[in-house]
């Protein structure tokens, strides 16, 4: 996880209102939740699998539940949260449709960010015969936790197929600057605010 | 077991005793007119009385949680590895209290104490305490020590049930509850194990209906069997296999019923050792307290409703290889709290030692406890 450049956090923080309940899936050390609690007055929990991250989140004073996203969110009740966040993690999950469906069952709104595989530098890397390594795809092919490789266009197709409403979208470049034109080509990271269609 | 601990621990400690004259009405309806609790403390209570942590013991535990005695240097407290200066339950910051529960056999009023009504040991007439009764007695000890509110109540197994019960019965008196390797209630399988253990004791000819003290004997065989059975359930299958495998003590079958396999030797030793110091009546009543515990009854079967009263923040911890109090049982507590939007963190520790893991100095486990208590104001 890139802790230095978490530009998607700025976007997500802007979407959370004071007092709202947030579930952060794959919360890591709880940095986003901590920010939402301190800056936005939110309440919430993180779900995290890695023992070291669970410990770090506890040390940060975050409510963290150790568990595996791939097992779904069956233990969470419907509408338990205003926002369910999946930050830079969707590409690491096998059961893509299942988790998106579950996020929108447990939360009134889902916030999803992911690296855009069609970002021009990634395309260039492929053209040069190499798997892309960038700020938002910071792994070598042999140690990457990513199991799904997709683009902004691919993701929006899936949303349409699953009748998921796209309420807002912010696309960022590697420096975290907002991209307004040619997002699928110029955007390195996409952040979505999704609702039940 | 204490090989992986930091620092020097709490050193030499002394047990203390508190006498209570106000009658205690138990959940069963029985009344204890007066009773004594034996306890130990480590660290210093601050002026505000706000830095106290209560450590609740499990089935075979007691008040001697940490340190050693001046006249018994080898008698190390049962959770010494986690308590002391710089350890997760840090005595530089916290005032730690360990107490032997009512009905115990380590100094608090129990079946081997004298029943004032008869002038003889209570024996089987000692009223069965429920977890909530222990909590009421612990609350009186807190009053006695000048502790209005615990910074934390901590316990593993049956001790975790007490921590959970504290948050419901005295919500304003607990800031944090650490519920470790525990469950919101026992399953049928778990009650079944307890009943086999009880049957071993109850059917021992030396039991004498629980009045064996008067016959100057005790149900050694029954208690030994009960402990052997219990001990199997506290270990993991893998760990037993790794530790003993099918190793034979003498290298070959002897075609008889004496000890042959190492695992038999180990279990018999554990059983003998336990039967040598533990009281059978205490064992019986502790297992009943386990069986009865089910706070969800107060929420018409809904644990979340029962826990809604709690004001404490929770840390729930389970161990991957614990099948007697499995992670799934801990998650029931977690998700009941989650349903209520209460503060809870949950860690599932990868540790090989089954239910006994909660007593082990596993580094990650201890770091999790230390990380949590590091956030607790003292």
CSV table of N, CA and C in Angstrom, one decimal, chain A residues 63, chain B residues 149-153 163-177 304-315 337 340-344 372:
chain,number,residue,atom,x,y,z
A,63,UNK,N,-11.5,1.0,15.2
A,63,UNK,CA,-12.2,-0.2,15.4
A,63,UNK,C,-11.9,-1.1,14.2
B,149,UNK,N,-14.4,2.8,38.7
B,149,UNK,CA,-14.5,2.4,37.3
B,149,UNK,C,-13.2,1.7,36.9
B,150,UNK,N,-13.3,0.5,36.3
B,150,UNK,CA,-12.1,-0.1,35.8
B,150,UNK,C,-11.7,0.5,34.5
B,151,UNK,N,-10.4,0.7,34.3
B,151,UNK,CA,-9.9,1.1,33.0
B,151,UNK,C,-10.2,0.0,32.0
B,152,UNK,N,-10.0,-1.2,32.5
B,152,UNK,CA,-10.3,-2.4,31.7
B,152,UNK,C,-10.6,-3.6,32.6
B,153,UNK,N,-11.5,-4.5,32.1
B,153,UNK,CA,-11.6,-5.8,32.6
B,153,UNK,C,-11.2,-6.8,31.6
B,163,UNK,N,-15.7,-10.7,31.9
B,163,UNK,CA,-15.4,-9.3,31.3
B,163,UNK,C,-16.7,-8.9,30.5
B,164,UNK,N,-17.3,-9.8,29.8
B,164,UNK,CA,-18.5,-9.5,29.0
B,164,UNK,C,-19.6,-9.2,30.0
B,165,UNK,N,-19.8,-10.0,31.0
B,165,UNK,CA,-20.8,-9.8,32.0
B,165,UNK,C,-20.7,-8.4,32.7
B,166,UNK,N,-19.5,-8.0,33.0
B,166,UNK,CA,-19.2,-6.7,33.6
B,166,UNK,C,-19.8,-5.6,32.8
B,167,UNK,N,-19.6,-5.7,31.5
B,167,UNK,CA,-20.1,-4.6,30.6
B,167,UNK,C,-21.6,-4.4,30.6
B,168,UNK,N,-22.3,-5.6,30.9
B,168,UNK,CA,-23.8,-5.5,30.9
B,168,UNK,C,-24.3,-5.2,32.3
B,169,UNK,N,-23.7,-5.8,33.3
B,169,UNK,CA,-24.2,-5.6,34.6
B,169,UNK,C,-23.8,-4.3,35.3
B,170,UNK,N,-22.6,-3.8,35.0
B,170,UNK,CA,-22.1,-2.5,35.5
B,170,UNK,C,-21.6,-1.7,34.3
B,171,UNK,N,-22.4,-1.3,33.4
B,171,UNK,CA,-21.9,-0.6,32.2
B,171,UNK,C,-21.1,0.6,32.5
B,172,UNK,N,-21.5,1.3,33.6
B,172,UNK,CA,-20.8,2.6,33.9
B,172,UNK,C,-19.5,2.4,34.6
B,173,UNK,N,-19.2,1.1,35.0
B,173,UNK,CA,-18.0,0.9,35.7
B,173,UNK,C,-16.9,0.2,34.9
B,174,UNK,N,-17.0,0.1,33.6
B,174,UNK,CA,-16.0,-0.5,32.8
B,174,UNK,C,-15.8,0.4,31.6
B,175,UNK,N,-14.5,0.8,31.3
B,175,UNK,CA,-14.2,1.6,30.1
B,175,UNK,C,-13.9,0.7,29.0
B,176,UNK,N,-13.2,-0.4,29.3
B,176,UNK,CA,-12.7,-1.3,28.2
B,176,UNK,C,-12.9,-2.8,28.7
B,177,UNK,N,-13.3,-3.6,27.7
B,177,UNK,CA,-13.4,-5.1,28.0
B,177,UNK,C,-12.5,-5.8,27.0
B,304,UNK,N,-27.1,-9.1,20.8
B,304,UNK,CA,-27.0,-7.6,20.5
B,304,UNK,C,-27.9,-6.8,21.5
B,305,UNK,N,-29.1,-7.3,21.6
B,305,UNK,CA,-30.0,-6.6,22.6
B,305,UNK,C,-29.5,-6.6,24.0
B,306,UNK,N,-28.9,-7.7,24.4
B,306,UNK,CA,-28.4,-7.8,25.7
B,306,UNK,C,-27.2,-6.9,25.9
B,307,UNK,N,-26.4,-6.8,24.8
B,307,UNK,CA,-25.1,-6.0,24.9
B,307,UNK,C,-25.4,-4.5,24.7
B,308,UNK,N,-26.6,-4.2,24.3
B,308,UNK,CA,-26.9,-2.8,23.9
B,308,UNK,C,-26.6,-1.8,25.1
B,309,UNK,N,-26.8,-2.4,26.3
B,309,UNK,CA,-26.5,-1.6,27.6
B,309,UNK,C,-25.1,-1.2,27.8
B,310,UNK,N,-24.2,-2.0,27.2
B,310,UNK,CA,-22.8,-1.8,27.5
B,310,UNK,C,-22.3,-0.5,27.0
B,311,UNK,N,-21.4,0.2,27.8
B,311,UNK,CA,-20.8,1.4,27.5
B,311,UNK,C,-19.3,1.3,27.2
B,312,UNK,N,-18.8,0.1,27.4
B,312,UNK,CA,-17.4,-0.2,27.3
B,312,UNK,C,-17.0,-0.3,25.8
B,313,UNK,N,-15.7,-0.1,25.5
B,313,UNK,CA,-15.2,-0.4,24.2
B,313,UNK,C,-14.6,-1.8,24.4
B,314,UNK,N,-14.6,-2.6,23.3
B,314,UNK,CA,-14.2,-4.0,23.3
B,314,UNK,C,-13.0,-4.3,22.5
B,315,UNK,N,-12.2,-5.2,23.0
B,315,UNK,CA,-11.3,-5.9,22.1
B,315,UNK,C,-11.6,-7.4,22.3
B,337,UNK,N,-22.0,-6.7,18.8
B,337,UNK,CA,-21.5,-5.3,19.1
B,337,UNK,C,-21.6,-4.4,17.8
B,340,UNK,N,-24.9,-3.1,17.0
B,340,UNK,CA,-25.3,-2.0,17.8
B,340,UNK,C,-24.5,-0.8,17.5
B,341,UNK,N,-23.5,-0.9,16.7
B,341,UNK,CA,-22.6,0.3,16.4
B,341,UNK,C,-21.7,0.6,17.6
B,342,UNK,N,-21.5,-0.4,18.4
B,342,UNK,CA,-20.6,-0.2,19.6
B,342,UNK,C,-19.1,-0.4,19.1
B,343,UNK,N,-18.2,0.2,19.9
B,343,UNK,CA,-16.8,0.2,19.6
B,343,UNK,C,-16.2,-1.2,19.9
B,344,UNK,N,-15.7,-1.8,18.8
B,344,UNK,CA,-15.1,-3.2,19.0
B,344,UNK,C,-14.0,-3.4,18.0
B,372,UNK,N,-3.6,-2.3,22.0
B,372,UNK,CA,-4.9,-1.9,22.5
B,372,UNK,C,-4.8,-1.1,23.8
